mmCIF file of C-alpha atoms in Angstrom:
data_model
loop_
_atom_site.group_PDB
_atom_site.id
_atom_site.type_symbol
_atom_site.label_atom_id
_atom_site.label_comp_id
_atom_site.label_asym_id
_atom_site.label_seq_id
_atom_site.Cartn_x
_atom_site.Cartn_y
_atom_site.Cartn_z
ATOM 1 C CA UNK A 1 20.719 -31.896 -38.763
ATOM 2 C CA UNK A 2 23.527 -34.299 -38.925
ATOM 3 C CA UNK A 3 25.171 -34.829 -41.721
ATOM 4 C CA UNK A 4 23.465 -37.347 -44.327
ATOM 5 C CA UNK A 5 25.345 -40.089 -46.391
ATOM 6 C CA UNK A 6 25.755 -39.603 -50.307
ATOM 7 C CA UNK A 7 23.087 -41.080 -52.353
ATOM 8 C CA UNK A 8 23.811 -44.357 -53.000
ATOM 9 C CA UNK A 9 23.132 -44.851 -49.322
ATOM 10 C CA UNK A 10 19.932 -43.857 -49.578
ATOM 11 C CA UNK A 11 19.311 -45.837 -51.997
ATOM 12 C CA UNK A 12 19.857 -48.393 -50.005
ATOM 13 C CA UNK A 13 17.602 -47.790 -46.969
ATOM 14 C CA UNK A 14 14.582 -47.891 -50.046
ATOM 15 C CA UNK A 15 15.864 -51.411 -50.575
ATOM 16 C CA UNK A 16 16.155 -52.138 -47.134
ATOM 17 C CA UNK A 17 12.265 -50.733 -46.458
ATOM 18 C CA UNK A 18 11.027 -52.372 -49.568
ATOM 19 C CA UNK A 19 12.493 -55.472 -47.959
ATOM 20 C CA UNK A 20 10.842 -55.118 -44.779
ATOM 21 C CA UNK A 21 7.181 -54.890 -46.552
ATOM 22 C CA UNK A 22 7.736 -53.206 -49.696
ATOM 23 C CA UNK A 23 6.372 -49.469 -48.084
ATOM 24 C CA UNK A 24 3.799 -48.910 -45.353
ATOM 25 C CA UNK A 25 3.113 -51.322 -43.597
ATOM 26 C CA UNK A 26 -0.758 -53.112 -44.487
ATOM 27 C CA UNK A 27 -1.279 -53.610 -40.772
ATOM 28 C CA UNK A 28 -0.356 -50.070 -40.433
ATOM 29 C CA UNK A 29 1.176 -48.491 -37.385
ATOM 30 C CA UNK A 30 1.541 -50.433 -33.990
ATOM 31 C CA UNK A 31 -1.017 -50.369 -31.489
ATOM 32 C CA UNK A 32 0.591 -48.985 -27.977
ATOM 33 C CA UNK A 33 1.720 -51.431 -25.383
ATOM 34 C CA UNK A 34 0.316 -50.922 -22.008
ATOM 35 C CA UNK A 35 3.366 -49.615 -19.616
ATOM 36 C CA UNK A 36 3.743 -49.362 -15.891
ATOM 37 C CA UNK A 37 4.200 -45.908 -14.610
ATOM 38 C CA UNK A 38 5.220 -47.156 -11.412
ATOM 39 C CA UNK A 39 7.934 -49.572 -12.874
ATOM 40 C CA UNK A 40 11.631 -50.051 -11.089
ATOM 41 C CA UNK A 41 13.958 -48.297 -14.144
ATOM 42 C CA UNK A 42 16.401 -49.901 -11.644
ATOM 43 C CA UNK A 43 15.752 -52.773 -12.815
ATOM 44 C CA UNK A 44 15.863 -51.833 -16.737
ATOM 45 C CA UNK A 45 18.511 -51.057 -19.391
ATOM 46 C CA UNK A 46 18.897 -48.959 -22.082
ATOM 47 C CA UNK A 47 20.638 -49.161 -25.427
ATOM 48 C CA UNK A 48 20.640 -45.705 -27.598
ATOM 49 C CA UNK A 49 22.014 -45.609 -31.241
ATOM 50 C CA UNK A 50 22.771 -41.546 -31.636
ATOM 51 C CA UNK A 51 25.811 -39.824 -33.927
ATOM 52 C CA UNK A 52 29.093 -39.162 -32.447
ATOM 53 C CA UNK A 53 29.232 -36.011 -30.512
ATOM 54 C CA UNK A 54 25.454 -35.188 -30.503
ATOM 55 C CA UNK A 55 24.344 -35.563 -26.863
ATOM 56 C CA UNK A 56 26.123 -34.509 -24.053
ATOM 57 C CA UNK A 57 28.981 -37.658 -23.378
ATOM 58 C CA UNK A 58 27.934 -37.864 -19.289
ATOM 59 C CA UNK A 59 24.079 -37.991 -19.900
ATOM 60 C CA UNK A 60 23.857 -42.362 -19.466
ATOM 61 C CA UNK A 61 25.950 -41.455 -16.199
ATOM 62 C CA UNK A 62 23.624 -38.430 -14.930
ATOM 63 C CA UNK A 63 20.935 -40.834 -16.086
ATOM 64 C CA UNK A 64 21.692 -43.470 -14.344
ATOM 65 C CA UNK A 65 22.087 -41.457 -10.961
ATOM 66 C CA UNK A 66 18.364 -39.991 -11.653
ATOM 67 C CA UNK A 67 16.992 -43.210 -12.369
ATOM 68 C CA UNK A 68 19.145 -46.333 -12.115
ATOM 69 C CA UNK A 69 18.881 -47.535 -15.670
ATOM 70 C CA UNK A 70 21.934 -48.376 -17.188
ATOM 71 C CA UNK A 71 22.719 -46.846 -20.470
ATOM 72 C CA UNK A 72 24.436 -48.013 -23.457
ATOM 73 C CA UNK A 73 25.543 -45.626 -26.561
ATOM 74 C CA UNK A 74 25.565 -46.786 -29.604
ATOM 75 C CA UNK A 75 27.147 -44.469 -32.547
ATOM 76 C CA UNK A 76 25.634 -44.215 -36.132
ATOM 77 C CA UNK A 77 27.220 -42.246 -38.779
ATOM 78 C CA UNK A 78 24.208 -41.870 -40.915
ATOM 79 C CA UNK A 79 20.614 -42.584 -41.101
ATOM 80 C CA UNK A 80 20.420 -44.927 -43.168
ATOM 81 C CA UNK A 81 22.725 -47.087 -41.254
ATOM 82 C CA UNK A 82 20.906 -46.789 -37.914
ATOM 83 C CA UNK A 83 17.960 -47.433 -39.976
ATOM 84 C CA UNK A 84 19.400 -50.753 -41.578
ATOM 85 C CA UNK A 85 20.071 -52.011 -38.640
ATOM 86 C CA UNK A 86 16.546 -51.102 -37.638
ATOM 87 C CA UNK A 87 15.042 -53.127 -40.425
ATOM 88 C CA UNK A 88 17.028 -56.077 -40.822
ATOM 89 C CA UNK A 89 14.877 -58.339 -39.063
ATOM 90 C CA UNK A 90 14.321 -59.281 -35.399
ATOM 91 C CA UNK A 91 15.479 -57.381 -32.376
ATOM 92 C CA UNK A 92 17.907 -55.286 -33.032
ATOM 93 C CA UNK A 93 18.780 -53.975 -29.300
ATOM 94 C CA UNK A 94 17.912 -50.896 -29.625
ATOM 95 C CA UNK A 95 15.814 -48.964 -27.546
ATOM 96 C CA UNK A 96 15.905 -45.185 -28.698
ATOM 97 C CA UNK A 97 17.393 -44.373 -31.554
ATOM 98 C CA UNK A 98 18.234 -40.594 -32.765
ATOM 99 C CA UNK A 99 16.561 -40.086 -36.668
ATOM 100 C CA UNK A 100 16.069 -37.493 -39.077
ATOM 101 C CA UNK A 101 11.930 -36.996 -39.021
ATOM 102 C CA UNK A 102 10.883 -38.451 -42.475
ATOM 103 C CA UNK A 103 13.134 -41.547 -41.504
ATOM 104 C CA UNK A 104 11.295 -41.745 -37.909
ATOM 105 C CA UNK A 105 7.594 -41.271 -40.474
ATOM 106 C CA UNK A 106 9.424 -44.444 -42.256
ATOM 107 C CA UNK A 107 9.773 -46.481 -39.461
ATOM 108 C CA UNK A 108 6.446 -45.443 -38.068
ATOM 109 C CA UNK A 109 4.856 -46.393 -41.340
ATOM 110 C CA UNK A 110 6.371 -49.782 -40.736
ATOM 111 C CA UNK A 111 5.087 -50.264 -37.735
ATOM 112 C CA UNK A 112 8.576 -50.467 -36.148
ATOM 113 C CA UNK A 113 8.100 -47.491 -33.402
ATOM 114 C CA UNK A 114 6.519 -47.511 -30.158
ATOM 115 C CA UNK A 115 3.599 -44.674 -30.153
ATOM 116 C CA UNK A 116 4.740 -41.947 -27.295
ATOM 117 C CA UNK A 117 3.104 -41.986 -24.195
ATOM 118 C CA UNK A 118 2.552 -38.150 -23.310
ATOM 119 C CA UNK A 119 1.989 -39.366 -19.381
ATOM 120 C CA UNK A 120 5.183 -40.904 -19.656
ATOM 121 C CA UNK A 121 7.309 -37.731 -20.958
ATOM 122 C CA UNK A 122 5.844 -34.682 -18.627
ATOM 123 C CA UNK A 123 8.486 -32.335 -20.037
ATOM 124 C CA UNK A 124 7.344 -32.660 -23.894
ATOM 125 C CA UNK A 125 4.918 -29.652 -21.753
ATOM 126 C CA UNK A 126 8.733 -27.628 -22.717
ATOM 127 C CA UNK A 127 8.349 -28.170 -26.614
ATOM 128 C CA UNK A 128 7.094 -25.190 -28.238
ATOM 129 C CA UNK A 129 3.333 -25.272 -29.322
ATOM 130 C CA UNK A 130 5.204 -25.187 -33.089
ATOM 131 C CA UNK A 131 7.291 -28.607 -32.594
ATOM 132 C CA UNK A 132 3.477 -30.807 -32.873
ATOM 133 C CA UNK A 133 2.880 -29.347 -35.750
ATOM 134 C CA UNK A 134 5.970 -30.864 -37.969
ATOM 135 C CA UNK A 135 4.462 -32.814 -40.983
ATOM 136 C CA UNK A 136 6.060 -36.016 -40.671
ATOM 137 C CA UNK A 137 4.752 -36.612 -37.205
ATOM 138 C CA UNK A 138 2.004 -34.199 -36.223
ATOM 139 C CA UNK A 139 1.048 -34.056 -32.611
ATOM 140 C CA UNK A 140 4.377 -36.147 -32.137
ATOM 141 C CA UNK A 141 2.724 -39.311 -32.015
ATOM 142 C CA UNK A 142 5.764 -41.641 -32.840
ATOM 143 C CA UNK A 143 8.671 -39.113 -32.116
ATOM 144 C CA UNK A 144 9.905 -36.493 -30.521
ATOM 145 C CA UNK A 145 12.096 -33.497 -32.073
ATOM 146 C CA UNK A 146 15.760 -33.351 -30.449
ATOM 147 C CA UNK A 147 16.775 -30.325 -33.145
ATOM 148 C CA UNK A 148 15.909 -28.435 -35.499
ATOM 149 C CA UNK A 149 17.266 -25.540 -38.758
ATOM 150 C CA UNK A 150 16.547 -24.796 -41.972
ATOM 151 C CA UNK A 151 19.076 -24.586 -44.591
ATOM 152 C CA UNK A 152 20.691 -21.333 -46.805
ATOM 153 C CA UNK A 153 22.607 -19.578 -47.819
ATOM 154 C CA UNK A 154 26.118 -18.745 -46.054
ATOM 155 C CA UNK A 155 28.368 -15.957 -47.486
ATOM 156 C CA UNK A 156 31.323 -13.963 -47.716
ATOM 157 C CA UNK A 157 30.179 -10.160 -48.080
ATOM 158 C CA UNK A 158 33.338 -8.819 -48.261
ATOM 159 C CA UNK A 159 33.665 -11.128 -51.567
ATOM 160 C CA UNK A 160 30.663 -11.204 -52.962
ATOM 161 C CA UNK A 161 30.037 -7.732 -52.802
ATOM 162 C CA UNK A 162 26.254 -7.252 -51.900
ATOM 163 C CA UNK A 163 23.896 -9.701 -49.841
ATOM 164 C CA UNK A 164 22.297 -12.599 -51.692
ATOM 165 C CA UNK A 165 18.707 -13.584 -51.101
ATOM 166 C CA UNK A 166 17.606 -15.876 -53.642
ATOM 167 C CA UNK A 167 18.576 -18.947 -54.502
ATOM 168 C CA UNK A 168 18.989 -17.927 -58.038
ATOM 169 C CA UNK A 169 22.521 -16.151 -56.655
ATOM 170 C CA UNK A 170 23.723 -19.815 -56.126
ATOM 171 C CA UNK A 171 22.681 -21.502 -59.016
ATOM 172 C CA UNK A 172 23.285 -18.807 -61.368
ATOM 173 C CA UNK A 173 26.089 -16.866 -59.575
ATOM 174 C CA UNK A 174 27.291 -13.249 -60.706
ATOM 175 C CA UNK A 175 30.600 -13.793 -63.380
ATOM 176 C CA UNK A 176 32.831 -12.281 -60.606
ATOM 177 C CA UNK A 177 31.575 -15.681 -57.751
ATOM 178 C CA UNK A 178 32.400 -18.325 -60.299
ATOM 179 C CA UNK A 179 33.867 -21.240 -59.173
ATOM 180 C CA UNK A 180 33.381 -19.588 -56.173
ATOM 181 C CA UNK A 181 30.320 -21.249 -54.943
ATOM 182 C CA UNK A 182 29.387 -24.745 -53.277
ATOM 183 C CA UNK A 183 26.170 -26.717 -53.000
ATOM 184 C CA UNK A 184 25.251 -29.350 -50.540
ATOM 185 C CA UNK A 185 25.879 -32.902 -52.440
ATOM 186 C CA UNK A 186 23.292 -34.671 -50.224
ATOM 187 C CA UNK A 187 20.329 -35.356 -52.494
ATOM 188 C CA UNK A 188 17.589 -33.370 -50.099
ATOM 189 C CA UNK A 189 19.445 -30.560 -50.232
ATOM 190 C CA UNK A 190 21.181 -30.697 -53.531
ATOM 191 C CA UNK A 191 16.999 -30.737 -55.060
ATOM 192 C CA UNK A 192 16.084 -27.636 -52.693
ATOM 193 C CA UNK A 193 17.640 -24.693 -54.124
ATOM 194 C CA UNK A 194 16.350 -26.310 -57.590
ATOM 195 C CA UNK A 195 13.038 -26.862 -56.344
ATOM 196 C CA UNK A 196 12.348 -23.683 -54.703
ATOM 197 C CA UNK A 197 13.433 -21.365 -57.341
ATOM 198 C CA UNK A 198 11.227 -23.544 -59.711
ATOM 199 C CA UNK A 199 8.290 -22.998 -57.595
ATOM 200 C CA UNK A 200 8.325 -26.843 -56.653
ATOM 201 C CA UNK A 201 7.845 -28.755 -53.219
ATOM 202 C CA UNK A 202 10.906 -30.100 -51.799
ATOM 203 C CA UNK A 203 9.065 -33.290 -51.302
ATOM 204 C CA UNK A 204 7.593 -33.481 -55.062
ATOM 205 C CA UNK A 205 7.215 -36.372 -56.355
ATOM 206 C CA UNK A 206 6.092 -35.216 -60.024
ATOM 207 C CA UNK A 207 8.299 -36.868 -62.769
ATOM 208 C CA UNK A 208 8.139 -33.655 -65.031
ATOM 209 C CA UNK A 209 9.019 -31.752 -61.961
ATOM 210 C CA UNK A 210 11.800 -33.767 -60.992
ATOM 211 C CA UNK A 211 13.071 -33.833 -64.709
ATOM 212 C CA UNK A 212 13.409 -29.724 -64.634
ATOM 213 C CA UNK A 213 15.059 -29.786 -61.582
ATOM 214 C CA UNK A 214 17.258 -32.072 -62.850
ATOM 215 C CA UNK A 215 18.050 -29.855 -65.877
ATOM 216 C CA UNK A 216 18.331 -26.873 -63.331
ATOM 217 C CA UNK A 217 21.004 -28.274 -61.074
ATOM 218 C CA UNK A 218 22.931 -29.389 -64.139
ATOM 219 C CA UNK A 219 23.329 -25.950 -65.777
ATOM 220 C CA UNK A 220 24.207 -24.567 -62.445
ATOM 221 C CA UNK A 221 27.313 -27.058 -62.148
ATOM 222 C CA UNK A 222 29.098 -25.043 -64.430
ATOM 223 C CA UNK A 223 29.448 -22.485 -62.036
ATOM 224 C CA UNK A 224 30.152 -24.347 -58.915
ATOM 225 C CA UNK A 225 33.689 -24.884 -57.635
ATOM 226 C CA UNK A 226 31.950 -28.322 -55.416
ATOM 227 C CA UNK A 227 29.489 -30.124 -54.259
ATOM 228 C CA UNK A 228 30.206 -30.073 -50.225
ATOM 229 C CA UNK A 229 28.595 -30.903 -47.154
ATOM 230 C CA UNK A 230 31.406 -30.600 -44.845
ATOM 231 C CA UNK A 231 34.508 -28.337 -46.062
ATOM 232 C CA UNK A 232 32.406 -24.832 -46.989
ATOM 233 C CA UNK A 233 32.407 -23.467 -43.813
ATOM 234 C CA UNK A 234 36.473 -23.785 -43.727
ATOM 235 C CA UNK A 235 36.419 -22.662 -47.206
ATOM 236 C CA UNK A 236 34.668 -19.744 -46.480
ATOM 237 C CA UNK A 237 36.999 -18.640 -44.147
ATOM 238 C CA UNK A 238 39.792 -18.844 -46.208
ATOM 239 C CA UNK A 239 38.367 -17.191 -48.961
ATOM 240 C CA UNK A 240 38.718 -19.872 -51.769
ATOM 241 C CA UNK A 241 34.724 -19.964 -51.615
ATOM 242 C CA UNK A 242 32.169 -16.485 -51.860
ATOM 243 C CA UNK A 243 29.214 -18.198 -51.224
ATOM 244 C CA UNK A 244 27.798 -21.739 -50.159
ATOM 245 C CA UNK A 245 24.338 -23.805 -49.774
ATOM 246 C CA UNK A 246 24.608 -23.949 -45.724
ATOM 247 C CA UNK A 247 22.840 -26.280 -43.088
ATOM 248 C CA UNK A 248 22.420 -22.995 -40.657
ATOM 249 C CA UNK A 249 23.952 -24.201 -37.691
ATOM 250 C CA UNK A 250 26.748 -25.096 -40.486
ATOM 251 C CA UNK A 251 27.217 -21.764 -41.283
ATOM 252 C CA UNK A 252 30.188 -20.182 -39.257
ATOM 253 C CA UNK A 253 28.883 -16.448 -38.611
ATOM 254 C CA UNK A 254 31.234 -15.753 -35.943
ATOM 255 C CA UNK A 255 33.850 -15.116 -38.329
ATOM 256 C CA UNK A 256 33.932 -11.525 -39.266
ATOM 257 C CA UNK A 257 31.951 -10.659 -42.749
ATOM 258 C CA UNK A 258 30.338 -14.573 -42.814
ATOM 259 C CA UNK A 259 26.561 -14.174 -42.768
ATOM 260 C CA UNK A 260 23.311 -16.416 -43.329
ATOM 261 C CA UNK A 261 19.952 -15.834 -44.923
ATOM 262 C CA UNK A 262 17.016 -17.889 -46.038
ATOM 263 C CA UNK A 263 16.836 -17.527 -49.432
ATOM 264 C CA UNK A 264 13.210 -15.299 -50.566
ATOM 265 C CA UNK A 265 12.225 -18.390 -52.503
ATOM 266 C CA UNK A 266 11.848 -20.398 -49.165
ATOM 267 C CA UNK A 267 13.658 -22.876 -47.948
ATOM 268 C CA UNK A 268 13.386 -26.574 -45.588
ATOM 269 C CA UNK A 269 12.602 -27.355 -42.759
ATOM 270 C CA UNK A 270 15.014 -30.294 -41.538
ATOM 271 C CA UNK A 271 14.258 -31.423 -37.604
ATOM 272 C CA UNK A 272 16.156 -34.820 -35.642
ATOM 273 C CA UNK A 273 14.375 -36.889 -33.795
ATOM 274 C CA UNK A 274 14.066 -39.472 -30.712
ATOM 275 C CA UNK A 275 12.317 -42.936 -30.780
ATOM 276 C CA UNK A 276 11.432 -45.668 -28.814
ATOM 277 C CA UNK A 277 11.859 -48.847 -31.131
ATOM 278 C CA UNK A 278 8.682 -51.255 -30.672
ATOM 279 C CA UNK A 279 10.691 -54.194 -29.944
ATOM 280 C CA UNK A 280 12.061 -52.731 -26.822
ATOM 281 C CA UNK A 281 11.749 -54.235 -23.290
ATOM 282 C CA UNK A 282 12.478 -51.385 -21.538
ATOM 283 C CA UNK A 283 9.556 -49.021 -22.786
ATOM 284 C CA UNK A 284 9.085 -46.993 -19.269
ATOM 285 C CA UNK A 285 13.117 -46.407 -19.225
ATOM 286 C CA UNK A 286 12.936 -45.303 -22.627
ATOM 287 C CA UNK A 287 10.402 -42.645 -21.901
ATOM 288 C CA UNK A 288 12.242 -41.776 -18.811
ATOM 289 C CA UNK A 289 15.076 -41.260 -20.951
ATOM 290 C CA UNK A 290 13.544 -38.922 -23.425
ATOM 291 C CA UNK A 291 11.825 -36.601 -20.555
ATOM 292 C CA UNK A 292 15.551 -36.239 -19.369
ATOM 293 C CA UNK A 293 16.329 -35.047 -22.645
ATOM 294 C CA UNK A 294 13.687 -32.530 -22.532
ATOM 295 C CA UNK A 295 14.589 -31.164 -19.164
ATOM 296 C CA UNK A 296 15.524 -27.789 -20.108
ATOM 297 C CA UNK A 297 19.792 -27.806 -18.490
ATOM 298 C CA UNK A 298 19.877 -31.151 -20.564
ATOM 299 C CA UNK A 299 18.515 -30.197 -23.721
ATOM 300 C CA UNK A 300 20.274 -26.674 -23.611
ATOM 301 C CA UNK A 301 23.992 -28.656 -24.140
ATOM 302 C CA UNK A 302 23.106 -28.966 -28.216
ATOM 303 C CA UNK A 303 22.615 -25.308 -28.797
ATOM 304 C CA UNK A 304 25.924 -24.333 -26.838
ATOM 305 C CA UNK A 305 28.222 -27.029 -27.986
ATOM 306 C CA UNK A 306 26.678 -28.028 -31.487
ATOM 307 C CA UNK A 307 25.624 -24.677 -32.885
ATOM 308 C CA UNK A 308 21.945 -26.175 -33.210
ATOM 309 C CA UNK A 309 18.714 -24.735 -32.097
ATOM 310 C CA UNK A 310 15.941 -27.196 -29.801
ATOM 311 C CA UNK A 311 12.324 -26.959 -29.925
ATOM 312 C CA UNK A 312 12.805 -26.401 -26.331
ATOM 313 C CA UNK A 313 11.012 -23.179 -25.407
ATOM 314 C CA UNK A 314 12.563 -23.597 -21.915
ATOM 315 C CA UNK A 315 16.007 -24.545 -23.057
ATOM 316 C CA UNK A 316 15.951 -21.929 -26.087
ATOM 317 C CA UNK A 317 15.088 -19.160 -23.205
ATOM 318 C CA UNK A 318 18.489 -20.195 -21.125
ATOM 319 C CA UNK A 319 20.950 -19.931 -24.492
ATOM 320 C CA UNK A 320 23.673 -17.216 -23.390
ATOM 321 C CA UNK A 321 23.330 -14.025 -25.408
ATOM 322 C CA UNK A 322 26.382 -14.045 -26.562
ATOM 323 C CA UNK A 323 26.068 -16.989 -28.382
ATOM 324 C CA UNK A 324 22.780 -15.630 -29.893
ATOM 325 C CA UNK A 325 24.903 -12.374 -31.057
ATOM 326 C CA UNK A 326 27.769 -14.672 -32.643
ATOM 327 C CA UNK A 327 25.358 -16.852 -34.429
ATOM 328 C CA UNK A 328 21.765 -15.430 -35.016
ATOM 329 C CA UNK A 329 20.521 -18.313 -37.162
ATOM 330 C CA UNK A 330 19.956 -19.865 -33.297
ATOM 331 C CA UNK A 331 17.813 -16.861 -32.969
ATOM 332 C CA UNK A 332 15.660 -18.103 -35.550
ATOM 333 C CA UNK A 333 12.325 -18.388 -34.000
ATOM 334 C CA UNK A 334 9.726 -21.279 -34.112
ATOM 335 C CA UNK A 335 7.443 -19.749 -35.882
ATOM 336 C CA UNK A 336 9.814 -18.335 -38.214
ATOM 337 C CA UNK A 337 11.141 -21.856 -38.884
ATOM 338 C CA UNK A 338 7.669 -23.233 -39.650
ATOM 339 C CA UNK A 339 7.558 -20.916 -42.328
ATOM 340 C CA UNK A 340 10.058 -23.121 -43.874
ATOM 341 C CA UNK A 341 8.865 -26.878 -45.959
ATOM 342 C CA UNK A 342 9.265 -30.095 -43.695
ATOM 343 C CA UNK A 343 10.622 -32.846 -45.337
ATOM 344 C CA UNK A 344 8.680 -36.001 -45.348
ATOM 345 C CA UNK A 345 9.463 -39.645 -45.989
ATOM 346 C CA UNK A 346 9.572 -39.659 -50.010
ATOM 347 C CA UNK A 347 7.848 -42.961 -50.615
ATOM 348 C CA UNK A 348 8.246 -44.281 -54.295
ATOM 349 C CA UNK A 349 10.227 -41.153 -55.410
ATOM 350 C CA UNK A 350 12.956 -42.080 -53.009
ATOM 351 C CA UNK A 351 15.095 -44.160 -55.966
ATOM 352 C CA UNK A 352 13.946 -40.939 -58.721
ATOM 353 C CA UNK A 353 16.025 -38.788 -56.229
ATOM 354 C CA UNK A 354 18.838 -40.394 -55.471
ATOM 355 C CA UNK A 355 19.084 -41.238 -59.399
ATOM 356 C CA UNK A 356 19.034 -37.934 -59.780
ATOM 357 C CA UNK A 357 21.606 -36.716 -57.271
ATOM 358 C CA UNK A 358 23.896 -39.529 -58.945
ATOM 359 C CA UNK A 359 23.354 -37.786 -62.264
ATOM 360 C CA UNK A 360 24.186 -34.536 -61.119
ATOM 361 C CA UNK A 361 27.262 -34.997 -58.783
ATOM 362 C CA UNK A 362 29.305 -37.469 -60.881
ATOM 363 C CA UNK A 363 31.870 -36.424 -62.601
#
């Protein structure tokens, strides 16, 4: 799960959607364009939009050798900027573009993505049985899944003194871990641990549900030395935090006395996605491209060098041992993920959120 932008820029992609059709589309998704199996991808280019550092850096080369497309790379910070750029009107260039999964159901709902043609992407026979089962896109229809975690809680035993397991340890620490704790700012994940001990979905979209959560996340403040999505791990290290809300492949177990643990309460599950844009002219190289992805050597570079497990049964079955005893989130298996809440495209409660994570995080 890469790293999401504060809140104010999702509030933006809601504007930008609402511009675009103001939510689903009427005409509802696009109907499949009829593509060559047989076509010259010698004679077609690619342009993918993906974040910095999240694919292997040779794979347009190694591409290109396989098939002759040539391949552009495009980098995106967030979602919501790929998205904009997605949504801003006529072609944007793009041919694949890396999401999170409720933004690829937004873009599906807008009729934006190409469906996926299963005769065009042998290897999605490598996805585990679990990854067509995700909630935004069931049966993968519009996307495929690149990664995916779940989210918890990462720890210091050696300061906190005993193994937390609810969520209820971060948002009412013991005296001794205050100002020794950290949430995620990110509005998703700021609402989980709030949700979940209240017994909510983490995609609710009920007012009075939203308005205890709220009041939840703003009693535990008091307690929390910060709202961070990107310092806790180092902070953890050096001791100035106990215990912090953690992305799992965040979560820096390798370090001696760091753990992880899904809170009892539940927790998300958060997956990244590939798609093919509709307004592509190189549909059969796109495809091409994501069955390259899925091969299993390919797909197997994100769980060594980012820390992040695939839904790549064949890939997952390569991942050195070593690296499964160092960080045992990655041993985290698909079933025991699906256990975990998918998060789907919020709709109308998008703005309710991100007023909410405003609320909460300013100062």
């Amino acid at each position: 799960m890469r790293r999401m932008s504060a809140a104010t820029l999702t509030a933006a992609l809601v504007l930008t959607l609402a511009a675009c059709g103001g939510g689903p589309s009427s005409e509802g998704p696009a109907a499949p364009d009829q593509l060559d199996p047989s076509a010259d991808l010698s004679k077609q280019t690619l342009t993918i939009s993906n974040w910095d550092k999240y694919m292997p850096e040779d794979l347009p080369a190694t591409f290109k050798a396989k098939t002759g497309t040539t391949v552009t790379v495009t980098k995106h910070a967030t979602n919501e900027e790929v998205v904009a750029k997605l949504t801003a009107g006529g072609d944007s260039g793009i041919d694949v573009a890396f999401v999170s999964g409720q933004y690829a159901q937004a873009l599906a709902e807008q009729g934006l993505l190409e469906p996926i043609h299963p005769e065009l992407v042998p290897n999605l026979k490598n996805l585990s049985p679990e990854a067509t089962q995700l909630a935004y896109d069931k049966g993968n229809k519009y996307s495929v899944p690149y990664t995916w975690g779940t989210t918890g809680l990462c720890y210091r035993r050696d300061l906190t003194g005993y193994d937390p397991d609810s969520w209820k340890d971060l948002l009412d620490p013991r005296p001794a871990l205050k100002n020794k704790v950290t949430m995620l700012a990110t509005e998703r994940w700021l609402m989980l641990p709030a949700q979940k001990v209240l017994g909510f979905s983490a995609n609710t979209q009920d007012k009075a549900q939203l308005d205890q959560v709220k009041d939840t996340l703003v009693k535990a403040k008091g307690n929390l030395l910060a709202f961070d999505d990107t310092t806790f791990g180092d902070r953890l290290k050096s001791g100035e935090v106990a215990l912090a809300e953690a992305w799992d492949g965040w979560c820096p177990t390798d370090q001696k006395d760091i753990k992880f643990v899904v809170p009892k309460e539940g927790s998300d599950l958060w997956v990244d996605t590939m798609v093919i844009l509709k307004s592509s002219k190189n549909k059969e190289a796109a495809h091409a491209f994501i069955n390259d992805v899925l091969d299993p050597e390919v797909h197997g570079w994100a769980v060594s060098n980012i820390l992040y497990k695939v839904p790549n049964a064949a890939a997952m079955a390569k991942v050195d041992p070593a690296l499964l005893k160092n960080y045992p989130a990655l041993a985290m298996t698909p079933a025991d993920l699906l256990k975990g809440e998918g998060l789907v495209d919020l709709g109308d409660a998008g703005p309710a959120y991100t007023q909410i994570a405003t609320e909460v995080t300013a100062k």
